[in-house]
XYZ file of C-alpha atoms in Angstrom:
733
model
C 0.000 0.000 0.000
C 2.851 2.246 0.869
C 4.376 1.571 -2.462
C 1.173 2.598 -4.139
C 1.004 5.876 -2.198
C 4.603 6.670 -3.019
C 3.822 5.911 -6.587
C 0.869 8.342 -6.637
C 2.567 11.255 -4.834
C 4.269 12.810 -7.887
C 0.933 12.906 -9.700
C -0.783 14.532 -6.736
C 1.838 17.231 -6.449
C 1.541 17.832 -10.219
C -2.241 18.256 -9.933
C -1.872 20.653 -6.996
C 0.776 22.646 -8.877
C -1.367 22.986 -12.021
C -4.449 23.960 -9.998
C -2.458 26.596 -8.110
C -0.992 27.926 -11.332
C -4.439 28.353 -12.864
C -5.662 30.203 -9.794
C -2.585 32.425 -9.772
C -2.900 33.077 -13.484
C -6.520 34.093 -13.097
C -5.588 36.355 -10.222
C -2.806 37.945 -12.223
C -5.027 38.596 -15.238
C -8.102 39.622 -13.274
C -9.213 43.132 -14.105
C -8.559 45.822 -11.528
C -11.886 46.528 -9.838
C -11.490 50.303 -9.932
C -10.840 50.209 -13.661
C -13.669 47.737 -14.179
C -16.015 50.208 -12.476
C -14.652 53.039 -14.605
C -15.345 51.095 -17.783
C -18.882 50.292 -16.648
C -19.409 53.941 -15.756
C -18.107 54.890 -19.204
C -20.444 52.592 -21.092
C -23.463 53.406 -18.895
C -22.992 57.113 -19.634
C -23.487 56.400 -23.327
C -26.360 55.295 -25.480
C -25.159 52.379 -27.558
C -26.017 48.873 -28.745
C -25.120 46.125 -26.238
C -21.476 45.133 -26.082
C -20.198 41.694 -25.150
C -19.350 42.692 -21.582
C -20.901 39.766 -19.704
C -17.761 38.292 -18.152
C -16.880 39.092 -14.548
C -13.367 39.890 -15.719
C -13.228 43.115 -17.757
C -10.027 41.907 -19.435
C -12.245 39.539 -21.421
C -14.708 42.218 -22.504
C -15.130 43.151 -26.145
C -12.556 45.740 -27.166
C -10.652 45.631 -23.858
C -7.104 44.370 -23.349
C -5.097 44.215 -20.136
C -1.497 43.907 -19.021
C -0.254 40.773 -17.262
C -1.111 42.286 -13.898
C -4.675 43.267 -14.812
C -4.320 46.928 -15.717
C -6.433 48.030 -18.717
C -4.073 48.997 -21.537
C -6.299 49.030 -24.653
C -9.812 50.304 -25.322
C -10.582 49.538 -28.960
C -14.234 50.327 -29.788
C -14.480 51.891 -33.256
C -17.815 51.949 -35.111
C -19.818 50.584 -32.163
C -22.643 53.130 -32.305
C -21.505 54.857 -29.114
C -23.462 58.053 -28.452
C -23.066 60.543 -25.644
C -20.853 63.088 -23.947
C -18.501 63.425 -20.988
C -17.122 59.986 -21.801
C -13.605 61.086 -20.933
C -14.364 61.659 -17.236
C -14.612 57.947 -16.476
C -11.851 56.925 -18.876
C -9.519 59.307 -17.075
C -9.229 56.706 -14.292
C -7.558 54.204 -16.621
C -4.102 55.417 -15.710
C -2.303 52.583 -17.523
C -4.177 53.058 -20.796
C -1.862 53.034 -23.829
C -4.271 52.616 -26.747
C -7.643 54.356 -27.125
C -9.684 54.064 -30.328
C -13.271 55.391 -30.222
C -13.405 56.488 -33.863
C -16.514 56.446 -36.068
C -19.011 56.875 -33.254
C -21.226 59.788 -32.132
C -19.409 61.035 -29.064
C -19.618 64.707 -28.131
C -18.144 67.024 -25.562
C -14.821 68.775 -25.056
C -11.346 67.459 -24.374
C -10.196 70.715 -22.830
C -12.759 70.866 -20.033
C -12.208 67.264 -19.005
C -8.438 67.668 -18.612
C -8.288 64.549 -20.710
C -4.549 64.457 -21.351
C -3.657 65.213 -17.734
C -4.753 61.835 -16.393
C -3.755 59.537 -19.262
C -0.007 59.853 -18.857
C 0.767 56.498 -20.487
C -1.436 57.016 -23.542
C 0.429 56.387 -26.804
C -2.331 56.084 -29.426
C -5.427 58.325 -29.422
C -7.990 57.989 -32.228
C -11.208 59.959 -31.736
C -11.808 60.649 -35.429
C -15.281 60.769 -36.966
C -17.224 61.819 -33.889
C -19.069 64.976 -32.810
C -16.481 66.302 -30.381
C -16.061 70.056 -30.110
C -14.295 72.792 -28.186
C -10.695 73.933 -28.207
C -7.563 71.923 -27.573
C -5.788 72.305 -24.214
C -2.736 74.537 -24.035
C -0.336 71.631 -23.853
C 0.181 67.916 -23.434
C 1.703 67.124 -20.013
C 5.417 66.454 -20.040
C 5.003 62.915 -18.689
C 2.665 61.974 -21.538
C 3.940 59.272 -23.914
C 1.572 60.184 -26.767
C 2.763 59.063 -30.219
C -0.318 59.363 -32.425
C -3.255 61.797 -32.199
C -6.157 61.620 -34.694
C -8.972 64.103 -34.044
C -10.109 64.401 -37.672
C -13.744 64.812 -38.721
C -15.109 66.380 -35.553
C -16.236 69.908 -34.634
C -13.141 71.221 -32.892
C -12.411 74.922 -33.337
C -10.115 77.709 -32.264
C -6.394 78.187 -32.578
C -4.011 75.285 -32.019
C -1.479 76.710 -29.559
C 2.125 76.019 -30.420
C 2.610 75.097 -26.777
C 0.300 72.118 -27.313
C 3.254 70.207 -28.769
C 5.952 71.544 -26.495
C 6.246 68.453 -24.294
C 5.064 65.934 -26.905
C 8.547 64.611 -27.547
C 7.346 61.235 -28.808
C 4.629 62.510 -31.194
C 4.954 61.020 -34.690
C 1.468 61.553 -36.176
C -0.978 64.445 -35.724
C -4.213 64.746 -37.754
C -6.958 67.318 -37.212
C -8.425 67.365 -40.727
C -12.075 68.247 -41.326
C -12.703 70.453 -38.299
C -12.996 74.242 -38.031
C -9.628 75.146 -36.542
C -8.470 78.655 -37.402
C -5.424 80.851 -37.049
C -1.993 79.851 -38.274
C -0.761 76.350 -38.907
C 1.668 75.449 -36.093
C 4.561 74.895 -38.494
C 7.130 75.317 -35.720
C 6.133 71.957 -34.301
C 9.625 70.529 -34.896
C 11.673 73.496 -33.741
C 11.334 72.985 -29.999
C 8.910 70.134 -29.471
C 8.266 67.056 -31.642
C 11.400 66.074 -33.564
C 10.018 62.636 -34.455
C 6.915 63.857 -36.324
C 6.204 61.952 -39.551
C 2.632 62.954 -40.408
C 0.892 66.344 -40.171
C -2.642 66.720 -41.544
C -4.329 70.131 -41.177
C -6.582 69.866 -44.245
C -10.234 70.944 -44.438
C -10.172 73.600 -41.733
C -10.116 77.407 -41.640
C -6.417 77.993 -41.181
C -5.234 81.233 -42.755
C -2.153 83.323 -43.388
C 1.261 82.217 -44.554
C 2.863 78.875 -43.825
C 5.638 79.986 -41.508
C 9.145 78.518 -41.712
C 9.895 75.586 -39.462
C 8.822 72.497 -41.389
C 12.380 72.165 -42.627
C 13.340 71.146 -39.087
C 11.062 68.110 -39.285
C 13.819 65.780 -40.340
C 11.549 62.711 -40.327
C 8.425 64.316 -41.843
C 6.888 62.121 -44.539
C 3.358 63.509 -45.018
C 2.270 67.169 -44.970
C -1.379 67.871 -45.807
C -2.988 71.305 -45.419
C -5.419 71.520 -48.312
C -8.809 73.233 -48.363
C -7.960 76.080 -46.007
C -7.412 79.811 -46.498
C -3.639 79.729 -46.655
C -1.879 82.371 -48.715
C 1.568 83.596 -49.668
C 4.622 81.735 -50.874
C 5.710 78.278 -49.826
C 8.439 78.596 -47.188
C 11.820 77.811 -48.697
C 12.846 75.596 -45.798
C 10.165 73.041 -46.685
C 12.617 71.787 -49.306
C 15.003 70.848 -46.486
C 12.582 68.158 -45.313
C 14.082 65.611 -47.671
C 12.126 62.726 -46.100
C 8.863 64.134 -47.478
C 6.826 61.653 -49.500
C 3.582 63.644 -49.773
C 2.842 67.366 -50.109
C -0.875 68.127 -50.496
C -1.929 71.794 -50.294
C -4.908 72.003 -52.704
C -7.611 74.687 -52.731
C -5.779 77.502 -50.962
C -4.514 80.891 -52.180
C -0.825 80.084 -52.374
C 1.091 81.741 -55.176
C 4.520 82.230 -56.709
C 6.714 79.945 -58.734
C 7.365 76.326 -57.892
C 10.951 76.497 -56.660
C 13.728 74.618 -58.420
C 14.679 73.348 -54.960
C 11.678 71.031 -55.025
C 13.919 68.487 -56.748
C 15.653 68.023 -53.369
C 12.617 65.978 -52.348
C 13.740 62.959 -54.327
C 11.451 60.426 -52.618
C 8.306 62.523 -53.122
C 5.408 60.376 -54.413
C 2.503 62.873 -54.212
C 2.681 66.535 -55.241
C -0.782 68.100 -54.998
C -0.871 71.891 -55.352
C -4.102 72.123 -57.339
C -6.488 75.093 -57.213
C -4.034 77.736 -56.027
C -2.328 80.653 -57.785
C 1.052 79.153 -58.626
C 2.581 80.689 -61.725
C 5.643 80.479 -63.929
C 7.145 77.416 -65.542
C 7.758 73.990 -64.105
C 11.372 73.485 -62.982
C 13.450 72.251 -65.899
C 14.827 69.348 -63.855
C 11.448 68.252 -62.458
C 12.312 64.783 -63.746
C 14.558 64.273 -60.722
C 11.336 63.548 -58.841
C 11.424 60.110 -60.391
C 9.329 58.548 -57.620
C 6.285 60.754 -58.268
C 3.035 58.858 -58.641
C 0.564 61.752 -58.475
C 1.268 65.196 -59.939
C -1.844 67.332 -59.445
C -1.135 70.913 -60.473
C -4.464 71.773 -62.105
C -6.264 75.110 -61.750
C -3.197 77.319 -61.350
C -1.478 79.864 -63.610
C 1.414 77.717 -64.744
C 2.712 78.267 -68.254
C 5.318 77.404 -70.828
C 6.470 74.117 -72.270
C 6.418 70.887 -70.318
C 10.068 70.107 -69.436
C 11.518 67.184 -71.363
C 12.813 65.807 -68.057
C 9.195 65.151 -67.045
C 9.495 61.963 -69.095
C 11.789 60.625 -66.358
C 8.844 60.485 -63.948
C 8.092 57.001 -65.185
C 6.141 55.980 -62.069
C 3.394 58.546 -62.652
C -0.096 57.151 -62.183
C -1.986 60.437 -62.503
C -0.899 63.612 -64.275
C -3.404 66.442 -64.032
C -2.482 69.879 -65.419
C -5.927 71.120 -66.497
C -6.818 74.815 -66.303
C -3.334 76.239 -66.795
C -1.518 77.955 -69.676
C 0.873 75.236 -70.791
C 1.719 75.235 -74.472
C 3.743 73.455 -77.110
C 3.322 70.597 -79.550
C 1.744 67.750 -77.632
C 3.012 65.308 -80.259
C 6.554 65.955 -79.020
C 5.765 64.410 -75.647
C 6.718 60.756 -75.509
C 3.881 59.441 -73.354
C 5.056 55.859 -73.897
C 7.562 56.415 -71.052
C 4.607 56.557 -68.637
C 3.931 52.836 -68.538
C 1.947 53.075 -65.286
C -0.113 56.153 -66.203
C -3.797 55.681 -65.399
C -5.206 59.229 -65.662
C -4.123 62.079 -67.942
C -5.906 65.438 -67.744
C -4.531 68.319 -69.836
C -7.864 70.084 -70.340
C -7.959 73.830 -71.021
C -4.373 74.642 -71.927
C -2.789 75.854 -75.171
C -1.341 72.620 -76.495
C -1.102 72.277 -80.271
C -0.331 69.503 -82.732
C -1.925 66.204 -83.617
C -3.598 63.828 -81.206
C -0.596 62.046 -79.616
C -0.418 58.453 -80.823
C 2.232 57.686 -78.173
C -0.632 57.690 -75.645
C -1.772 54.380 -77.054
C 1.348 52.785 -75.567
C 0.136 53.565 -72.037
C -1.704 50.311 -71.522
C -2.872 51.236 -68.011
C -4.780 54.348 -69.091
C -8.314 54.611 -67.750
C -9.008 58.300 -68.375
C -7.882 60.806 -71.025
C -9.009 64.425 -71.156
C -7.411 66.697 -73.775
C -10.382 68.991 -74.324
C -10.177 72.759 -74.863
C -6.786 72.881 -76.561
C -5.782 73.407 -80.192
C -5.347 69.801 -81.284
C -6.003 68.369 -84.727
C -6.247 65.006 -86.401
C -8.354 61.883 -86.254
C -8.905 59.183 -83.672
C -6.831 56.187 -84.705
C -7.742 52.476 -84.340
C -4.708 52.035 -82.051
C -6.799 53.518 -79.246
C -8.429 50.096 -78.979
C -5.245 48.834 -77.331
C -6.295 50.783 -74.203
C -8.394 47.973 -72.748
C -9.212 49.838 -69.530
C -10.138 53.207 -71.071
C -13.428 54.298 -69.494
C -13.258 58.116 -69.712
C -12.484 60.019 -72.930
C -12.969 63.756 -73.412
C -11.613 65.453 -76.549
C -14.004 68.393 -76.897
C -13.193 71.857 -78.233
C -10.460 70.729 -80.591
C -10.366 70.620 -84.393
C -10.881 66.926 -85.044
C -12.234 65.389 -88.245
C -14.146 62.303 -89.425
C -16.662 61.846 -86.629
C -18.279 58.825 -88.276
C -14.929 57.042 -88.434
C -14.263 58.019 -84.828
C -17.575 56.572 -83.646
C -16.981 53.306 -85.489
C -13.656 52.957 -83.693
C -14.772 54.112 -80.243
C -17.823 51.820 -80.240
C -15.356 48.966 -79.902
C -13.756 50.396 -76.719
C -15.274 47.808 -74.412
C -14.703 49.702 -71.158
C -15.818 53.160 -72.313
C -18.301 54.782 -69.904
C -17.855 58.520 -70.542
C -17.441 60.019 -74.040
C -17.436 63.770 -74.653
C -16.695 65.131 -78.121
C -18.431 68.469 -77.642
C -17.578 71.194 -80.169
C -15.246 68.917 -82.096
C -15.875 67.680 -85.656
C -17.722 70.995 -86.175
C -19.928 71.190 -89.254
C -19.920 67.488 -90.148
C -22.990 65.288 -90.442
C -24.408 63.474 -87.454
C -22.784 60.009 -87.430
C -25.211 58.021 -89.538
C -26.471 54.509 -89.001
C -24.466 53.074 -91.874
C -21.901 50.640 -90.514
C -22.904 51.461 -86.940
C -26.468 50.342 -86.325
C -25.615 46.705 -87.052
C -22.810 46.711 -84.483
C -23.549 46.254 -80.770
C -20.992 48.713 -79.467
C -20.868 51.129 -76.532
C -22.254 48.434 -74.246
C -21.003 50.226 -71.104
C -21.460 53.815 -72.282
C -23.337 55.938 -69.728
C -22.635 59.458 -71.010
C -22.501 60.681 -74.600
C -21.924 64.384 -75.265
C -22.056 65.506 -78.905
C -23.162 69.064 -78.176
C -22.040 72.255 -79.989
C -20.881 70.351 -83.064
C -23.389 71.868 -85.529
C -24.127 68.369 -86.776
C -26.691 68.129 -89.561
C -29.126 65.252 -89.930
C -31.540 63.427 -87.678
C -31.189 61.623 -84.371
C -29.603 58.315 -85.461
C -31.186 54.943 -84.723
C -27.922 53.458 -83.426
C -28.451 55.410 -80.201
C -31.406 53.112 -79.453
C -28.966 50.264 -78.791
C -27.181 52.022 -75.921
C -29.023 50.278 -73.097
C -26.850 51.746 -70.321
C -26.982 55.333 -71.554
C -27.982 57.746 -68.774
C -26.917 61.098 -70.209
C -27.452 62.180 -73.843
C -26.451 65.719 -74.820
C -27.115 66.860 -78.398
C -27.474 70.531 -77.444
C -26.825 73.184 -80.113
C -26.611 71.242 -83.346
C -28.644 71.409 -86.565
C -30.709 68.314 -85.970
C -33.935 68.095 -87.960
C -36.845 65.670 -87.993
C -38.892 64.571 -85.025
C -38.004 63.109 -81.645
C -37.944 59.331 -82.160
C -40.340 57.366 -79.975
C -37.649 54.773 -79.186
C -35.893 57.297 -76.929
C -38.564 56.415 -74.385
C -37.394 52.794 -74.376
C -33.848 53.494 -73.166
C -33.915 51.808 -69.741
C -31.286 54.022 -68.025
C -31.839 57.440 -69.647
C -32.436 60.188 -67.081
C -30.882 63.250 -68.725
C -31.801 64.326 -72.264
C -30.787 67.624 -73.879
C -31.994 68.373 -77.414
C -32.146 72.161 -76.985
C -31.171 74.641 -79.716
C -31.811 72.430 -82.707
C -34.380 72.417 -85.530
C -36.471 69.524 -84.275
C -40.118 69.461 -85.357
C -43.081 67.153 -84.824
C -44.760 66.481 -81.506
C -43.618 65.516 -78.033
C -43.759 61.694 -78.217
C -45.889 60.092 -75.519
C -43.360 57.264 -75.346
C -40.873 59.719 -73.828
C -43.142 59.856 -70.798
C -42.356 56.206 -70.063
C -38.646 56.571 -69.368
C -38.135 54.056 -66.522
C -35.552 56.166 -64.693
C -37.935 59.112 -64.572
C -41.127 57.213 -63.908
C -40.257 54.453 -61.434
C -38.592 54.968 -58.064
C -37.962 51.249 -57.836
C -36.087 51.240 -61.153
C -34.159 54.415 -60.336
C -33.039 52.949 -56.998
C -31.259 50.155 -58.876
C -29.037 52.583 -60.790
C -25.333 51.929 -60.332
C -23.632 55.030 -58.894
C -20.502 54.344 -60.933
C -17.538 56.520 -59.885
C -16.030 58.501 -62.779
C -12.264 58.305 -63.209
C -12.134 62.098 -63.699
C -14.686 64.654 -62.519
C -17.172 66.101 -64.977
C -18.254 69.714 -64.855
C -21.541 71.587 -64.999
C -20.876 75.094 -66.194
C -22.754 78.230 -67.162
C -21.971 79.094 -70.797
C -22.178 82.692 -71.950
C -22.940 82.177 -75.633
C -22.691 85.630 -77.136
C -24.490 84.634 -80.379
C -22.143 86.768 -82.517
C -20.160 83.884 -83.930
C -19.085 80.359 -83.055
C -16.723 81.498 -80.313
C -17.987 80.576 -76.874
C -16.933 82.212 -73.642
C -17.280 80.510 -70.312
C -17.257 81.489 -66.697
C -14.166 80.720 -64.685
C -13.387 77.402 -63.082
C -14.448 78.755 -59.706
C -18.078 78.865 -60.873
C -18.200 75.271 -62.080
C -19.968 72.433 -60.362
C -17.956 69.246 -60.204
C -19.381 65.736 -60.214
C -17.708 62.376 -59.736
C -20.969 60.439 -60.087
C -23.492 60.659 -62.912
C -26.166 59.812 -60.355
C -25.629 63.263 -58.807
C -27.106 64.940 -61.895
C -30.683 66.191 -61.659
C -33.003 64.116 -63.910
C -33.820 66.517 -66.739
C -35.429 66.961 -70.154
C -34.313 69.966 -72.227
C -36.195 70.599 -75.496
C -35.731 74.372 -75.459
C -35.644 76.409 -78.688
C -36.869 73.990 -81.333
C -39.995 73.850 -83.508
C -41.912 71.185 -81.605
C -45.674 71.514 -82.031
C -48.842 69.875 -80.768
C -49.949 69.655 -77.182
C -47.993 68.799 -74.082
C -49.122 65.186 -73.517
C -51.113 64.424 -70.391
C -48.837 61.405 -69.936
C -46.105 63.805 -68.812
C -47.449 63.314 -65.309
C -45.827 59.877 -65.233
C -42.328 61.384 -64.987
C -42.577 61.759 -61.237
C -38.798 61.731 -60.690
C -38.153 64.587 -63.147
C -36.428 67.657 -61.682
C -36.001 69.892 -64.744
C -38.372 70.375 -67.711
C -37.514 72.969 -70.370
C -40.070 73.218 -73.202
C -39.755 76.955 -73.881
C -39.432 78.640 -77.303
C -41.315 76.035 -79.311
C -44.739 75.825 -80.970
C -46.681 73.952 -78.301
C -50.406 74.668 -78.298
C -53.403 73.661 -76.226
C -53.548 73.903 -72.460
C -51.006 73.094 -69.789
C -52.093 69.625 -68.655
C -53.282 69.335 -65.094
C -51.189 66.147 -64.781
C -48.008 68.219 -64.739
C -48.715 68.784 -61.063
C -47.884 65.078 -60.499
C -44.217 65.972 -60.929
C -43.669 66.461 -57.221
C -39.870 66.621 -57.579
C -39.924 69.341 -60.233
C -37.552 72.212 -59.528
C -37.508 73.976 -62.908
C -40.456 74.319 -65.298
C -40.211 76.489 -68.420
C -42.951 76.515 -71.087
C -42.437 80.145 -72.126
C -42.770 81.522 -75.671
C -45.227 78.967 -77.017
C -48.887 79.101 -78.066
C -50.399 77.626 -74.937
C -53.886 78.751 -73.995
C -56.505 78.262 -71.293
C -56.070 78.635 -67.572
C -53.127 77.768 -65.409
C -54.057 74.493 -63.660
C -54.967 75.171 -60.040
C -52.978 72.074 -59.109
C -49.710 73.899 -59.969
C -49.990 75.347 -56.504
C -49.010 71.925 -55.127
C -45.521 72.002 -56.718
C -43.570 72.868 -53.580
C -40.017 72.435 -54.849
C -40.082 74.889 -57.755
C -37.011 77.096 -57.855
C -37.597 78.429 -61.372
C -40.888 78.819 -63.246
C -41.721 80.520 -66.557
C -44.974 80.585 -68.548
C -44.426 83.985 -70.171
C -45.543 84.862 -73.695
C -48.319 82.406 -74.307
C -52.084 82.953 -74.513
C -52.936 81.969 -70.962
C -55.841 83.562 -69.145
C -57.597 83.725 -65.819
C -56.265 83.974 -62.271
C -52.830 82.767 -61.241
C -53.377 79.952 -58.687
C -52.724 81.073 -55.142
C -49.730 79.446 -53.468
C -46.701 80.627 -51.575
C -44.574 79.176 -54.364
C -46.109 80.813 -57.460
C -46.540 84.214 -55.837
C -42.842 84.244 -54.876
C -41.727 84.481 -58.523
C -41.153 87.751 -60.347
C -44.050 89.057 -62.410
C -41.886 88.743 -65.557
C -42.374 84.965 -65.620
C -46.098 85.536 -66.274
C -45.908 88.538 -68.638
C -46.943 88.314 -72.266
C -50.232 86.709 -71.231
C -52.530 89.763 -71.237
C -55.502 87.821 -69.893
C -53.676 86.477 -66.850
C -54.378 88.271 -63.611
C -53.641 88.191 -59.913
C -50.470 88.321 -57.843
C -47.650 88.712 -58.608
C -49.004 90.580 -61.682
C -50.133 94.148 -60.979
C -53.531 93.679 -62.634
C -56.184 92.349 -60.305
C -58.672 89.759 -61.452
C -62.075 91.261 -62.319
C -65.402 89.847 -63.355
C -66.163 89.392 -67.056
C -68.443 92.439 -67.025
C -65.920 94.583 -65.162
C -65.630 98.175 -66.404
C -62.580 98.974 -68.462
C -61.425 95.364 -68.738
C -61.488 95.258 -72.551
C -59.741 98.606 -72.980
C -56.988 97.481 -70.654
C -56.529 94.274 -72.594
C -56.291 96.182 -75.879
C -53.680 98.481 -74.353
C -51.733 95.477 -73.106
C -51.876 93.868 -76.524
C -50.637 97.064 -78.196
C -47.780 97.319 -75.751
C -47.074 93.632 -76.105
C -46.635 93.988 -79.826
C -43.682 96.278 -79.245
C -42.240 94.300 -76.349
C -42.191 90.744 -77.665
C -39.208 91.050 -80.051
C -37.071 92.404 -77.249
C -38.386 89.748 -74.896
C -37.435 86.951 -77.260
C -33.906 88.275 -77.155
C -33.862 88.684 -73.378
C -35.433 85.268 -72.741
C -32.934 83.593 -75.025
C -29.958 85.267 -73.393
C -31.429 84.792 -69.952
C -31.873 81.088 -70.505
C -28.398 80.657 -71.869
C -26.850 82.530 -68.968
C -28.791 80.401 -66.522
C -28.458 77.163 -68.425
C -26.495 74.707 -66.311
C -26.893 71.552 -68.287
C -23.832 71.651 -70.488
C -21.367 69.144 -69.087
C -18.051 67.519 -69.777
C -15.278 69.811 -70.936
C -17.794 72.402 -72.068
C -16.744 75.044 -69.645
C -13.811 77.366 -69.453
C -12.787 78.677 -72.884
C -10.547 81.567 -72.049
C -11.977 85.070 -72.561
């Protein structure tokens, strides 16, 4: 028996040892009760979905991590639906906290009032981005604080960032406050006396103003400097070119000016140079090619000029080159684009380039977007463009190209093409006919086709009926004759149609009132948003009607879209010779926002069903032959921003509504039998004294006024017309 006991003793001791170890381990890892209470207090102060905090040990709670002795070190709760304020009061008790991530929630309150940084001396990572926090930052971070990364972006913080805030932040490597409302100067002296290890500074999307002061050159480890979309002005500080570790400089949409210094080539590892939408002038540095690591060069919307340096061809890693809205010049054919083997987007719109369409572009097999519009280019589109298998965006408008039919036959075979703008090119040719096109099922992905301002002769071609994904069709300002084909109403995706300023006759086809994208919310909801590789523009053209030269408002007045789905569903038939009545079926287009039928030959009454267009914002039926009364139901159109029924034969009282009475009387004039506010003539009974004499006087006056009105309406429409897209905007005055 003794032998048996001796034999069992080692196993017993082993069992006791393991059991004790488990107990000790649990004790070691058990959450500190004070910190457990603080966490519970924190979560109870908020309104949020339930978290997995059912264990007795807070170290096992969702998003919580502890040290080996039970101190809470990590609170990682991004995107948990946390809502509430004063959260930092309870978290301030977590004195061993190193990592705090509460981003993408709905927390509010101030960090300054809570003395947040004072208590969290061991905090290294702080991410409170994408919340509703507000207030000013404290004067400084305590000297004992170990903070390395601070991300307060996308909140509502305001005020000046004191330079003393960084004074004791010796370990800070990343600081982002983008998308707030901070003001004052950018604390560019951050590396002079405080944070020598800083690698990332992001001040973008705030209200910072004034010059960028010297000091960034002392940031010897700085890799990323973003300060775009502020009110910064002046020259770039010269010492920024001493920060040779910089990989990204992004300062778009400010008021910076001056030449781009030759010293920029010191930044040899720079991958992103984004200075767009400023006032930089002069020529690009001749040795810009030393920036051979550049991937993005975004210098558009400045005042840069001259030839593109030949050394630019050494930037062989470029993925996007955007120089639109500048004054660059020279023969574009001399640029050897084949060196840019990784180039995906090229935008040289609105410069002074000359020469033939560059065939070397067809060697850039990665190209997805090309925009060369508003230059002085010539030539024809060559079949070699078909080698660009990923090309989805092509804009060549406002150049002197030829052979549009040949171009369409080639481009129809570009399998990835989504956006095609050839506005004001191929001027004076015939509309691409159906011959050799209608039998071919091309343009299967095409969503936008802009052939406006080309003065094309002929009729609307049948081959357009095969474009089943077409959403936007712009044939504005051509010489199109014939009637509107009924098959336009069968295009399943069409939501924007512009046939204005043509010579179209016939009636408004009822089939057009069946467009699925304008008639069915269920169908419209299925529309693919489809991000465009380059933005498209909505501009306000000032067509002076003297000749074929068009002047456009500046870039600052343009609306920019990256999604076709952001366009207002519209039908423009303005200034044609369309006759007959406005069909009652028009009431089916309940998703329509804009309807321009003015300056045509429509007759009959305005159908009552037009009041079914509850989303209508613009309605223009002026300068037609419409008669009868204004439908009383027009008063129910609550979203109207623009309304015009002038110069018809309408009669009777203007329906009473806060909307209709808010418009100027001019939108009703030219209808001598209309009465009531906002017109000065009050409605009277049929037997009212003096009514006939007044009408005769109005008619006499009208006879002298109408010719001038036609001119003013035409110019007024053109000035206000916002539906000309693509590269149709900024021809230099």
